[in-house]
Short mmCIF file of C-alpha atoms in Angstrom, two decimals:
data_model
loop_
_atom_site.label_atom_id
_atom_site.label_comp_id
_atom_site.label_asym_id
_atom_site.label_seq_id
_atom_site.Cartn_x
_atom_site.Cartn_y
_atom_site.Cartn_z
CA MET A 17 -0.18 -0.02 0.10
CA LYS A 18 2.84 2.20 0.86
CA ASN A 19 4.47 1.86 -2.62
CA LEU A 20 1.03 2.38 -4.13
CA ARG A 21 0.77 5.94 -2.46
CA TRP A 22 4.22 6.82 -3.98
CA LYS A 23 3.07 5.70 -7.22
CA VAL A 24 0.20 7.87 -7.05
CA ALA A 25 2.13 10.85 -5.75
CA LEU A 26 4.69 10.31 -8.52
CA ILE A 27 1.96 10.25 -11.21
CA ILE A 28 0.06 13.54 -9.78
CA SER A 29 3.36 15.27 -9.45
CA THR A 30 4.58 14.50 -13.19
CA VAL A 31 1.11 15.82 -14.43
CA ILE A 32 1.21 19.05 -12.14
CA LEU A 33 4.74 19.56 -13.42
CA ALA A 34 3.65 19.00 -17.20
CA ILE A 35 0.89 21.36 -16.85
CA VAL A 36 3.01 24.16 -15.40
CA PHE A 37 5.60 23.93 -18.19
CA PHE A 38 2.90 23.92 -20.82
CA LEU A 39 1.00 26.87 -19.45
CA PRO A 40 2.81 29.61 -21.47
CA ASN A 41 1.31 27.87 -24.48
CA THR A 42 -2.17 28.38 -23.44
CA PRO A 43 -4.18 31.65 -23.09
CA ALA A 44 -4.49 31.10 -19.41
CA PHE A 45 -0.87 32.11 -18.97
CA LYS A 46 -1.63 35.90 -19.50
CA TYR A 47 -4.11 35.73 -16.79
CA MET A 48 -1.73 34.41 -14.20
CA PRO A 49 -0.19 36.86 -11.44
CA GLN A 50 2.81 38.54 -12.38
CA TRP A 51 4.96 36.83 -9.76
CA TRP A 52 4.00 33.63 -11.56
CA GLN A 53 4.96 34.92 -14.86
CA GLY A 54 8.34 36.30 -13.73
CA ASN A 55 9.34 33.20 -11.69
CA MET A 56 7.58 30.24 -13.32
CA PRO A 57 8.45 28.72 -16.68
CA ASN A 58 7.51 31.36 -19.28
CA ARG A 59 8.65 30.08 -22.67
CA GLY A 60 6.73 26.63 -23.55
CA ILE A 61 6.89 25.15 -26.87
CA SER A 62 8.21 27.17 -29.92
CA LEU A 63 6.44 26.75 -33.32
CA GLY A 64 8.85 25.91 -36.32
CA LEU A 65 9.19 27.77 -39.27
CA ASP A 66 6.47 25.53 -41.03
CA LEU A 67 3.83 26.45 -38.43
CA GLN A 68 4.16 30.01 -37.60
CA GLY A 69 5.72 31.14 -40.98
CA GLY A 70 9.31 33.07 -41.06
CA ILE A 71 12.43 33.00 -43.20
CA TYR A 72 14.33 30.20 -44.78
CA LEU A 73 17.72 31.05 -46.39
CA LEU A 74 20.27 28.82 -47.52
CA PHE A 75 24.00 30.33 -48.01
CA GLU A 76 26.83 28.80 -50.09
CA VAL A 77 30.14 29.39 -48.50
CA GLU A 78 32.82 30.35 -51.06
CA GLY A 79 35.49 28.07 -50.18
CA ASP A 80 37.68 29.10 -52.98
CA LYS A 81 37.85 32.73 -51.65
CA ALA A 82 39.01 31.42 -48.29
CA VAL A 83 41.94 29.64 -50.12
CA ALA A 84 42.45 32.95 -52.06
CA ILE A 85 42.43 34.84 -48.79
CA THR A 86 44.92 32.53 -47.06
CA THR A 87 47.22 32.73 -50.13
CA ASP A 88 46.98 36.51 -49.88
CA ARG A 89 48.01 36.25 -46.28
CA ILE A 90 50.81 33.81 -46.95
CA ALA A 91 52.24 36.21 -50.00
CA GLN A 92 52.10 39.19 -47.48
CA ARG A 93 54.12 37.35 -44.93
CA LEU A 94 56.56 36.04 -47.43
CA LYS A 95 57.32 39.55 -48.92
CA ASP A 96 57.99 40.82 -45.39
CA ILE A 97 60.29 37.83 -45.05
CA LEU A 98 62.21 38.53 -47.96
CA GLU A 99 62.36 42.33 -47.32
CA LYS A 100 63.90 41.70 -44.01
CA GLY A 101 66.39 39.43 -45.42
CA ASN A 102 67.29 41.87 -48.01
CA LEU A 103 66.78 39.46 -50.65
CA GLY A 104 65.36 41.83 -53.32
CA ALA A 105 62.50 39.56 -54.42
CA GLU A 106 59.21 40.54 -56.16
CA VAL A 107 56.14 38.47 -54.92
CA ARG A 108 52.96 38.66 -56.85
CA VAL A 109 49.67 36.66 -56.34
CA GLU A 110 47.88 35.18 -59.32
CA GLY A 111 44.57 33.08 -58.11
CA THR A 112 45.94 30.34 -55.84
CA LYS A 113 49.71 30.73 -56.75
CA ILE A 114 52.32 32.96 -55.49
CA ARG A 115 55.01 33.84 -58.11
CA ILE A 116 58.50 34.76 -56.68
CA SER A 117 61.38 36.38 -58.75
CA PRO A 118 64.17 35.83 -58.90
CA ASN A 119 64.45 32.16 -58.33
CA THR A 120 67.53 31.92 -56.16
CA LEU A 121 68.93 29.48 -53.72
CA GLU A 122 68.58 31.87 -51.00
CA ILE A 123 64.99 32.86 -51.58
CA ARG A 124 63.83 29.24 -51.87
CA LYS A 125 65.43 28.49 -48.59
CA ALA A 126 63.74 31.40 -46.67
CA ILE A 127 60.64 30.35 -48.25
CA GLU A 128 60.97 26.71 -47.13
CA GLU A 129 62.02 27.71 -43.49
CA ALA A 130 58.72 29.82 -43.25
CA TYR A 131 56.28 27.47 -45.14
CA ALA A 132 57.60 24.08 -45.54
CA ASN A 133 54.00 22.94 -46.48
CA LEU A 134 53.91 24.95 -49.68
CA GLU A 135 53.80 22.97 -53.05
CA VAL A 136 56.42 24.11 -55.55
CA VAL A 137 55.04 24.37 -59.10
CA PRO A 138 57.69 23.73 -61.89
CA SER A 139 58.98 26.78 -63.82
CA ASP A 140 61.92 27.96 -65.42
CA ASN A 141 62.18 31.65 -64.66
CA GLU A 142 60.36 32.24 -61.48
CA LEU A 143 59.60 30.45 -58.22
CA ILE A 144 55.94 29.42 -57.91
CA VAL A 145 54.45 28.19 -54.78
CA GLN A 146 50.85 27.24 -53.66
CA LEU A 147 48.96 25.29 -51.20
CA SER A 148 48.56 21.66 -51.50
CA PRO A 149 45.44 20.28 -52.44
CA GLU A 150 44.90 18.54 -49.26
CA GLU A 151 45.65 21.84 -47.51
CA ALA A 152 43.25 23.73 -49.66
CA LYS A 153 40.44 21.18 -49.09
CA LYS A 154 41.21 21.66 -45.17
CA ILE A 155 40.96 25.53 -45.58
CA ARG A 156 37.35 25.06 -47.32
CA ASN A 157 36.23 22.90 -44.74
CA ASN A 158 37.22 24.88 -42.03
CA ALA A 159 35.69 27.95 -43.67
CA THR A 160 32.22 26.22 -43.50
CA ASP A 161 32.39 25.50 -39.80
CA GLN A 162 33.61 29.03 -39.02
CA ALA A 163 31.05 30.41 -41.21
CA LEU A 164 28.44 28.40 -39.29
CA GLU A 165 29.69 29.51 -36.02
CA THR A 166 29.88 33.18 -37.00
CA ILE A 167 26.35 33.14 -38.56
CA ARG A 168 24.96 31.46 -35.41
CA ASN A 169 26.55 34.12 -33.13
CA ARG A 170 25.24 36.98 -35.28
CA VAL A 171 21.51 35.56 -35.28
CA ASP A 172 21.75 34.94 -31.40
CA GLN A 173 22.68 38.54 -30.94
CA PHE A 174 20.00 39.60 -33.36
CA GLY A 175 17.42 38.42 -30.91
CA VAL A 176 15.60 35.91 -32.98
CA ALA A 177 13.77 33.22 -30.80
CA GLU A 178 14.44 29.66 -31.69
CA PRO A 179 16.32 29.95 -35.06
CA VAL A 180 17.49 26.61 -36.60
CA ILE A 181 21.11 26.99 -38.07
CA HIS A 182 22.70 24.14 -39.49
CA ARG A 183 25.26 22.87 -42.25
CA GLN A 184 24.18 21.38 -45.36
CA ASP A 185 26.48 19.31 -47.67
CA GLU A 186 30.07 20.56 -48.00
CA ASN A 187 29.62 24.16 -47.98
CA GLU A 188 26.11 25.04 -47.56
CA ILE A 189 24.48 26.63 -44.48
CA VAL A 190 20.83 26.69 -43.62
CA VAL A 191 19.24 29.48 -41.62
CA GLN A 192 15.56 29.28 -40.46
CA LEU A 193 14.10 32.31 -38.68
CA PRO A 194 10.87 31.54 -37.54
CA GLY A 195 8.58 34.36 -36.86
CA TYR A 196 10.81 36.98 -38.31
CA LYS A 197 9.57 39.21 -41.12
CA GLU A 198 12.44 41.36 -42.60
CA PRO A 199 14.26 39.14 -45.01
CA LYS A 200 16.22 42.10 -46.53
CA ARG A 201 17.57 43.01 -42.97
CA ALA A 202 18.27 39.42 -42.21
CA VAL A 203 20.12 38.55 -45.58
CA GLU A 204 22.41 41.84 -45.10
CA LEU A 205 23.36 41.00 -41.51
CA ILE A 206 24.06 37.26 -42.02
CA GLY A 207 25.60 37.74 -45.42
CA LYS A 208 27.80 40.50 -44.52
CA THR A 209 31.75 39.21 -44.34
CA ALA A 210 32.76 41.81 -42.10
CA GLN A 211 36.47 41.99 -42.86
CA LEU A 212 37.49 45.08 -41.05
CA GLN A 213 40.67 46.51 -42.18
CA PHE A 214 42.89 49.69 -41.34
CA MET A 215 44.82 50.88 -44.52
CA LEU A 216 46.80 54.06 -45.37
CA VAL A 217 45.44 56.60 -47.41
CA ASP A 218 48.06 57.20 -50.40
CA ASP A 219 48.05 61.06 -50.72
CA ASP A 220 51.51 61.03 -51.63
CA SER A 221 50.99 59.50 -55.09
CA PRO A 222 50.22 61.91 -58.10
CA ILE A 223 47.34 59.47 -59.05
CA ALA A 224 45.40 60.69 -55.70
CA ALA A 225 45.16 64.13 -57.15
CA GLU A 226 43.69 62.76 -60.41
CA LEU A 227 40.81 60.87 -58.86
CA PRO A 228 37.56 62.85 -59.09
CA SER A 229 36.14 63.96 -55.74
CA ARG A 230 32.89 62.34 -56.40
CA ILE A 231 31.28 60.06 -58.74
CA ARG A 232 27.78 58.74 -59.14
CA PRO A 233 26.82 55.29 -57.70
CA GLY A 234 27.47 52.64 -60.52
CA GLU A 235 30.41 54.61 -62.04
CA GLU A 236 33.08 52.56 -60.17
CA LYS A 237 33.79 50.29 -62.87
CA GLU A 238 34.54 53.04 -65.18
CA VAL A 239 36.88 54.82 -62.60
CA LEU A 240 38.79 51.34 -62.26
CA GLU A 241 39.18 50.80 -65.94
CA LYS A 242 40.49 54.52 -66.33
CA PHE A 243 43.10 54.20 -63.75
CA LYS A 244 43.90 50.40 -64.11
CA ASP A 245 47.30 50.98 -65.69
CA LYS A 246 48.04 53.96 -63.63
CA ILE A 247 47.72 52.36 -60.07
CA PRO A 248 50.95 51.80 -58.32
CA PRO A 249 51.64 47.84 -57.71
CA ASP A 250 51.22 48.24 -53.92
CA ASP A 251 47.94 50.55 -54.03
CA VAL A 252 44.23 50.02 -54.82
CA ILE A 253 41.26 52.09 -55.34
CA LEU A 254 38.22 51.57 -53.02
CA PHE A 255 35.31 53.67 -52.65
CA GLN A 256 33.05 55.25 -49.72
CA ARG A 257 29.39 55.54 -49.90
CA VAL A 258 28.39 59.28 -48.83
CA GLU A 259 24.65 60.34 -48.28
CA ILE A 260 23.85 63.89 -47.92
CA LYS A 261 21.03 63.77 -45.08
CA GLU A 262 19.63 67.33 -45.95
CA THR A 263 18.89 66.22 -49.72
CA GLY A 264 18.91 62.28 -49.48
CA GLU A 265 21.41 62.63 -52.46
CA VAL A 266 24.03 59.45 -52.57
CA TYR A 267 27.43 59.73 -54.36
CA LYS A 268 30.67 57.71 -54.02
CA ARG A 269 34.01 59.06 -53.24
CA PRO A 270 37.30 57.17 -54.49
CA PHE A 271 40.20 56.65 -52.49
CA LEU A 272 43.74 55.62 -53.38
CA LEU A 273 45.06 53.19 -50.54
CA LYS A 274 48.07 51.34 -49.89
CA LYS A 275 47.38 47.61 -50.22
CA LYS A 276 49.10 46.64 -46.88
CA VAL A 277 46.65 45.99 -44.02
CA LEU A 278 47.94 47.87 -41.12
CA LEU A 279 45.47 46.29 -38.61
CA SER A 280 42.60 44.06 -39.17
CA GLY A 281 39.14 43.19 -37.30
CA ASP A 282 40.38 39.72 -35.95
CA LEU A 283 41.85 41.88 -32.77
CA LEU A 284 38.60 43.34 -31.78
CA THR A 285 37.16 42.45 -28.27
CA GLU A 286 34.36 44.94 -28.26
CA ALA A 287 31.93 46.74 -30.67
CA ARG A 288 28.93 48.98 -29.48
CA VAL A 289 26.75 51.43 -30.84
CA ALA A 290 27.11 55.16 -29.21
CA ILE A 291 25.72 58.38 -30.25
CA ASP A 292 27.80 61.64 -31.10
CA GLN A 293 26.60 64.40 -28.70
CA ARG A 294 27.57 67.07 -31.22
CA PHE A 295 25.86 65.90 -34.32
CA ASN A 296 23.40 63.43 -32.50
CA GLU A 297 24.38 60.79 -35.19
CA PRO A 298 24.99 57.02 -34.16
CA TYR A 299 28.54 55.48 -34.40
CA VAL A 300 30.42 52.40 -33.51
CA SER A 301 32.86 52.52 -30.81
CA ILE A 302 35.24 49.58 -31.19
CA THR A 303 37.98 48.26 -28.70
CA PHE A 304 41.06 45.96 -29.70
CA ASN A 305 42.74 43.57 -27.50
CA SER A 306 46.24 44.05 -26.04
CA THR A 307 47.92 43.13 -29.39
CA GLY A 308 45.58 45.10 -31.44
CA ALA A 309 45.78 48.32 -29.07
CA LYS A 310 49.72 48.10 -29.34
CA ILE A 311 49.64 48.02 -33.31
CA PHE A 312 47.14 50.55 -33.38
CA GLU A 313 49.20 52.81 -30.85
CA GLU A 314 52.18 51.98 -33.46
CA VAL A 315 50.42 52.83 -36.46
CA THR A 316 48.88 56.01 -35.14
CA GLY A 317 52.28 57.09 -34.05
CA LYS A 318 53.97 56.28 -37.21
CA TYR A 319 51.72 58.01 -39.50
CA VAL A 320 50.70 61.33 -37.65
CA LYS A 321 48.97 63.66 -40.17
CA LYS A 322 48.23 61.00 -42.61
CA ARG A 323 44.85 59.80 -43.38
CA LEU A 324 43.97 56.23 -42.01
CA ALA A 325 40.94 54.42 -43.78
CA ILE A 326 38.63 52.27 -41.93
CA ILE A 327 37.49 49.75 -44.37
CA LEU A 328 34.57 47.11 -44.15
CA ASP A 329 34.11 44.47 -46.83
CA ASP A 330 36.20 46.72 -49.24
CA ASN A 331 34.02 49.77 -48.60
CA VAL A 332 35.55 52.75 -47.14
CA TYR A 333 33.57 53.97 -43.87
CA SER A 334 35.78 56.79 -43.02
CA ALA A 335 39.26 58.10 -43.35
CA PRO A 336 40.18 60.63 -40.90
CA VAL A 337 43.51 62.30 -40.32
CA ILE A 338 45.61 61.04 -37.45
CA GLN A 339 46.22 63.99 -35.33
CA ASP A 340 48.28 62.21 -32.63
CA ARG A 341 49.48 58.94 -31.35
CA ILE A 342 46.48 56.96 -30.03
CA SER A 343 46.80 54.76 -27.08
CA GLY A 344 44.25 52.69 -25.23
CA GLY A 345 43.06 50.71 -28.33
CA SER A 346 39.72 52.31 -29.17
CA ALA A 347 38.44 53.62 -32.26
CA GLN A 348 35.34 54.86 -33.99
CA ILE A 349 33.79 53.82 -37.13
CA THR A 350 31.54 56.86 -38.35
CA GLY A 351 29.23 56.76 -41.33
CA SER A 352 25.94 57.84 -42.88
CA PHE A 353 24.06 55.31 -41.05
CA SER A 354 20.81 54.86 -39.04
CA LEU A 355 20.70 53.51 -35.45
CA ALA A 356 19.54 50.15 -36.84
CA GLU A 357 22.58 50.06 -39.36
CA ALA A 358 25.04 50.93 -36.69
CA LYS A 359 23.36 48.20 -34.44
CA ASP A 360 23.67 45.57 -37.03
CA LEU A 361 27.35 46.65 -37.94
CA ALA A 362 28.16 46.36 -34.28
CA ILE A 363 27.08 42.83 -34.11
CA VAL A 364 28.77 41.72 -37.04
CA LEU A 365 31.92 43.19 -35.88
CA LYS A 366 31.25 41.61 -32.51
CA ALA A 367 30.39 38.05 -33.69
CA GLY A 368 33.65 38.00 -35.94
CA ALA A 369 34.27 38.18 -39.61
CA LEU A 370 33.29 35.36 -41.93
CA PRO A 371 36.26 33.37 -43.14
CA ALA A 372 34.95 33.60 -46.59
CA PRO A 373 32.15 35.54 -48.40
CA VAL A 374 28.80 33.80 -48.52
CA LYS A 375 26.49 33.60 -51.54
CA LEU A 376 22.74 33.60 -50.78
CA ILE A 377 21.24 30.76 -53.20
CA GLN A 378 17.67 30.54 -51.57
CA ASN A 379 15.44 32.88 -49.99
CA VAL A 380 12.17 31.76 -48.99
CA THR A 381 9.51 33.67 -46.98
CA VAL A 382 6.97 31.19 -45.54
CA GLY A 383 3.62 33.13 -45.03
CA PRO A 384 1.67 32.81 -41.90
CA SER A 385 -1.49 31.46 -43.75
CA LEU A 386 0.50 28.24 -44.44
CA GLY A 387 1.33 27.88 -40.64
CA ARG A 388 -2.40 28.32 -39.57
CA ASP A 389 -3.46 25.95 -42.14
CA SER A 390 -0.95 23.52 -40.96
CA ILE A 391 -1.77 23.70 -37.23
CA ASP A 392 -5.41 23.28 -38.11
CA ALA A 393 -4.93 20.40 -39.83
CA GLY A 394 -2.69 19.02 -37.26
CA LYS A 395 -5.36 19.85 -34.58
CA LYS A 396 -7.88 17.97 -36.64
CA ALA A 397 -5.72 14.96 -37.23
CA GLY A 398 -4.70 14.73 -33.36
CA VAL A 399 -8.37 15.19 -31.98
CA MET A 400 -9.58 12.57 -34.70
CA ALA A 401 -7.08 10.06 -33.66
CA VAL A 402 -7.70 10.34 -29.94
CA LEU A 403 -11.58 9.88 -30.38
CA LEU A 404 -11.23 6.91 -32.72
CA VAL A 405 -8.49 5.28 -30.15
CA VAL A 406 -10.82 6.00 -27.12
CA VAL A 407 -14.13 4.59 -28.91
CA PHE A 408 -12.10 1.52 -30.05
CA MET A 409 -10.67 0.67 -26.85
CA ALA A 410 -13.67 1.35 -24.79
CA PHE A 411 -15.55 -1.03 -27.23
CA TYR A 412 -13.20 -3.49 -27.34
CA TYR A 413 -11.75 -3.78 -23.79
CA LYS A 414 -14.81 -2.06 -21.88
CA VAL A 415 -13.57 -0.71 -18.38
CA SER A 416 -10.09 -1.96 -18.89
CA GLY A 417 -10.06 0.12 -22.44
CA LEU A 418 -11.22 3.37 -20.42
CA ILE A 419 -8.17 3.16 -18.33
CA ALA A 420 -5.90 2.63 -21.36
CA ASP A 421 -7.68 5.77 -22.53
CA LEU A 422 -6.75 7.39 -19.48
CA ALA A 423 -3.25 6.39 -20.08
CA MET A 424 -3.08 7.82 -23.40
CA VAL A 425 -4.59 11.27 -22.38
CA LEU A 426 -1.96 11.21 -19.43
CA ASN A 427 0.63 10.43 -22.18
CA VAL A 428 -0.57 13.51 -24.28
CA ILE A 429 -0.11 15.89 -21.30
CA LEU A 430 3.26 14.69 -20.18
CA LEU A 431 4.59 14.68 -23.88
CA LEU A 432 3.49 18.46 -24.25
CA GLY A 433 5.07 19.27 -20.81
CA ALA A 434 8.19 17.34 -21.52
CA MET A 435 8.49 19.41 -24.98
CA ALA A 436 7.63 22.64 -23.09
CA ALA A 437 10.29 21.80 -20.41
CA LEU A 438 12.91 21.47 -23.12
CA ASN A 439 11.70 24.38 -25.01
CA ALA A 440 11.70 22.34 -28.06
CA THR A 441 10.37 23.59 -31.52
CA LEU A 442 7.18 21.81 -32.66
CA THR A 443 7.34 21.32 -36.54
CA LEU A 444 4.70 19.77 -38.87
CA PRO A 445 6.80 16.46 -38.62
CA GLY A 446 6.79 16.89 -34.84
CA MET A 447 2.96 17.12 -35.05
CA ALA A 448 2.97 13.75 -37.06
CA GLY A 449 5.10 12.39 -34.15
CA ILE A 450 2.54 13.29 -31.55
CA VAL A 451 -0.29 11.55 -33.64
CA LEU A 452 1.79 8.57 -33.81
CA ALA A 453 2.64 8.65 -30.21
CA ILE A 454 -1.00 8.82 -29.35
CA GLY A 455 -1.48 5.70 -31.49
CA MET A 456 1.46 3.94 -29.71
CA ALA A 457 0.18 5.01 -26.23
CA VAL A 458 -2.34 2.06 -26.30
CA ASP A 459 -0.05 -0.48 -28.01
CA SER A 460 1.51 -1.67 -24.79
CA ASN A 461 -1.83 -1.68 -23.02
CA VAL A 462 -3.21 -4.00 -25.87
CA LEU A 463 -0.33 -6.41 -25.21
CA MET A 464 -0.98 -6.48 -21.32
CA PHE A 465 -4.82 -6.82 -21.80
CA GLU A 466 -4.42 -9.84 -24.22
CA ARG A 467 -2.07 -11.69 -21.64
CA MET A 468 -4.62 -10.83 -18.93
CA ARG A 469 -7.43 -12.14 -20.83
CA GLU A 470 -5.22 -15.56 -21.56
CA GLU A 471 -4.77 -15.62 -17.62
CA LEU A 472 -8.56 -15.22 -16.96
CA ARG A 473 -9.41 -17.81 -19.39
CA ALA A 474 -6.85 -20.16 -17.42
CA GLY A 475 -9.04 -19.66 -14.37
CA LYS A 476 -6.93 -17.11 -12.20
CA THR A 477 -8.35 -14.30 -10.21
CA PRO A 478 -8.62 -10.69 -11.69
CA ARG A 479 -5.79 -9.48 -9.25
CA ALA A 480 -3.64 -12.58 -10.10
CA ALA A 481 -4.51 -12.20 -14.00
CA VAL A 482 -3.46 -8.19 -13.96
CA ASP A 483 -0.09 -9.16 -12.11
CA SER A 484 0.63 -12.00 -14.21
CA GLY A 485 -0.30 -10.20 -17.44
CA TYR A 486 1.94 -7.22 -16.70
CA ASP A 487 4.93 -9.46 -15.74
CA LYS A 488 4.68 -11.34 -19.03
CA ALA A 489 4.26 -8.48 -21.32
CA PHE A 490 6.71 -6.34 -19.52
CA ILE A 491 10.06 -7.73 -21.58
CA THR A 492 8.16 -7.61 -25.01
CA ILE A 493 6.99 -3.87 -24.18
CA VAL A 494 10.49 -2.82 -23.17
CA ASP A 495 12.17 -4.44 -26.02
CA ALA A 496 9.75 -2.97 -28.62
CA HIS A 497 10.39 0.41 -27.16
CA ILE A 498 14.13 0.59 -26.95
CA THR A 499 14.38 -0.36 -30.69
CA THR A 500 12.19 2.33 -31.39
CA LEU A 501 14.32 4.68 -29.08
CA ILE A 502 17.27 3.42 -31.08
CA THR A 503 15.49 4.45 -34.39
CA ALA A 504 14.71 7.98 -32.72
CA ALA A 505 18.32 8.61 -31.64
CA VAL A 506 19.60 7.97 -35.18
CA LEU A 507 17.01 10.14 -36.77
CA TYR A 508 17.97 12.95 -34.37
CA GLN A 509 21.89 12.40 -34.95
CA PHE A 510 21.71 12.43 -38.64
CA GLY A 511 18.60 14.18 -39.55
CA THR A 512 18.15 17.92 -40.18
CA GLY A 513 15.56 20.39 -39.18
CA PRO A 514 12.04 19.00 -39.16
CA ILE A 515 13.33 15.56 -39.01
CA LYS A 516 15.15 16.17 -35.74
CA GLY A 517 11.85 17.85 -34.51
CA PHE A 518 9.95 14.31 -35.47
CA ALA A 519 12.97 12.34 -33.84
CA VAL A 520 12.59 14.45 -30.41
CA THR A 521 8.74 14.13 -30.40
CA LEU A 522 9.14 10.30 -31.09
CA PHE A 523 11.90 9.88 -28.35
CA LEU A 524 9.98 11.60 -25.74
CA GLY A 525 6.60 9.78 -26.61
CA VAL A 526 8.21 6.34 -26.32
CA LEU A 527 9.79 7.18 -23.03
CA ILE A 528 6.75 8.82 -21.72
CA ASN A 529 4.64 5.44 -23.12
CA LEU A 530 6.75 3.11 -21.03
CA PHE A 531 5.92 5.46 -17.94
CA THR A 532 2.19 5.46 -18.61
CA ALA A 533 1.86 1.84 -19.62
CA LEU A 534 4.02 -0.04 -16.83
CA VAL A 535 3.14 2.55 -14.14
CA GLY A 536 0.11 4.79 -14.88
CA THR A 537 -2.24 1.84 -15.82
CA LYS A 538 -0.89 -0.50 -13.29
CA THR A 539 -1.41 1.89 -10.63
CA VAL A 540 -5.06 2.31 -11.59
CA PHE A 541 -5.55 -1.48 -11.63
CA ASP A 542 -3.82 -1.71 -8.26
CA LEU A 543 -6.11 1.13 -6.84
CA ILE A 544 -9.22 -0.86 -7.94
CA ASN A 545 -8.09 -3.93 -6.47
CA SER A 546 -6.86 -2.65 -3.16
CA ARG A 547 -10.40 -1.31 -2.27
CA LYS A 548 -12.24 -4.29 -2.63
CA GLU A 549 -12.24 -7.80 -3.71
CA VAL A 550 -13.10 -7.89 -7.65
CA ARG A 551 -14.69 -10.83 -8.75
CA LYS A 552 -14.84 -9.97 -12.36
CA LEU A 553 -12.49 -7.88 -14.52
CA SER A 554 -14.06 -5.62 -17.33
CA ILE A 555 -11.79 -6.49 -20.15
#
């Protein structure tokens, strides 16, 4: 009797707990007292993209660009090494190949000491090196992994609830933003490479004076074509977008910059939005780590009265004149952007730069009407499934069938409560999993009831038939549920998106089935048998 009380207490406790966790998904939650909403579970089950609508984005990570970026860095490093060694070499990058001339023994030795893993391409007049195919493949793979983490960080800081972000194939990343309705802003935030660089403006070159002070947007290619043969080998032309707020006019301003990157954004520790008190305009305040702060101080000390350009993704944001050495490792990025744009810029800088550009290859906005239709269809399927199972069990197994129906209702309550406790995302396949769990909820009881009928036909008393029926069916039920649990675990491990949602629902449903079948219904039978001597079992 003592064990029976504990079982009853356990069942009642789990039901209350499930209701508490599921309460945020019901209209009753908004009528709960403030202390309840502030201290008790308040998230519940989230609806997936297919149920509440939102945005589905598919990005392709340009792995070849990651290889090219790595090649550029190696070339820059080699150039510094050869300059320090006074070896008088010219270093050029063509695609994924680094060409060095002249091809002398000293230069080959210096390069081999710095980068022993570079592959030498046969050539007569110059030394050509490149990354090995294995190394290039590793860089592409790492680029996708790093891009996945960076995008996840950006979306987390963006504040979208329950996003689904995962890798697909070798170089694709899927982003699902349930409930979000600004696809353009999401694409800009996620797809921005955010390569922050500090480069010196080459005002000493005569070409700088020949550049137009302003051009119309779209004329950049004409300017680059006009000056392509005049630009010094170590320089590059980039553009700044300028908007005149009074008139709304937008124009581009070309800058001649030194190619050498003096400082990059990978040394950032903080990026936040602030408001300029003089002009009441937003800007982004950035802070470097100790290494970045030291480099920034050296650069600003070395190039006083020079212009230092702040560049993000090959776009010049500002190019202020360095008035004095700047210590402390802080700087400001100003520009003609709104508060929302400044906030997004701070997010991408804080989350880090993408290792390579990403290309949007699919952008699907799921309308809320599709979600409502799916929810309505799912509700109808669930209600129909419950009603049919209740009627069948009551008709075929009489009172015992009603006890199985009680276990099924208990199963649904506990399943929804468990999903709410885990803040799981309910998708359309997940709803199918719930309907499947409803059917499975009575499977175990059918097995036990048939064993009990056999025991009654053999002449046992109702109490002995119940105990014997549960004992004989126990192993069969556990075996069947374990195989389903393994299936659900495999689906979760190797599935993606909605498949994982189905796997979670199935896994929880099977576990709860075991509890309701082996503990729930048995407790009800024991309660009936404990009150009086039952002479006939309705089954």
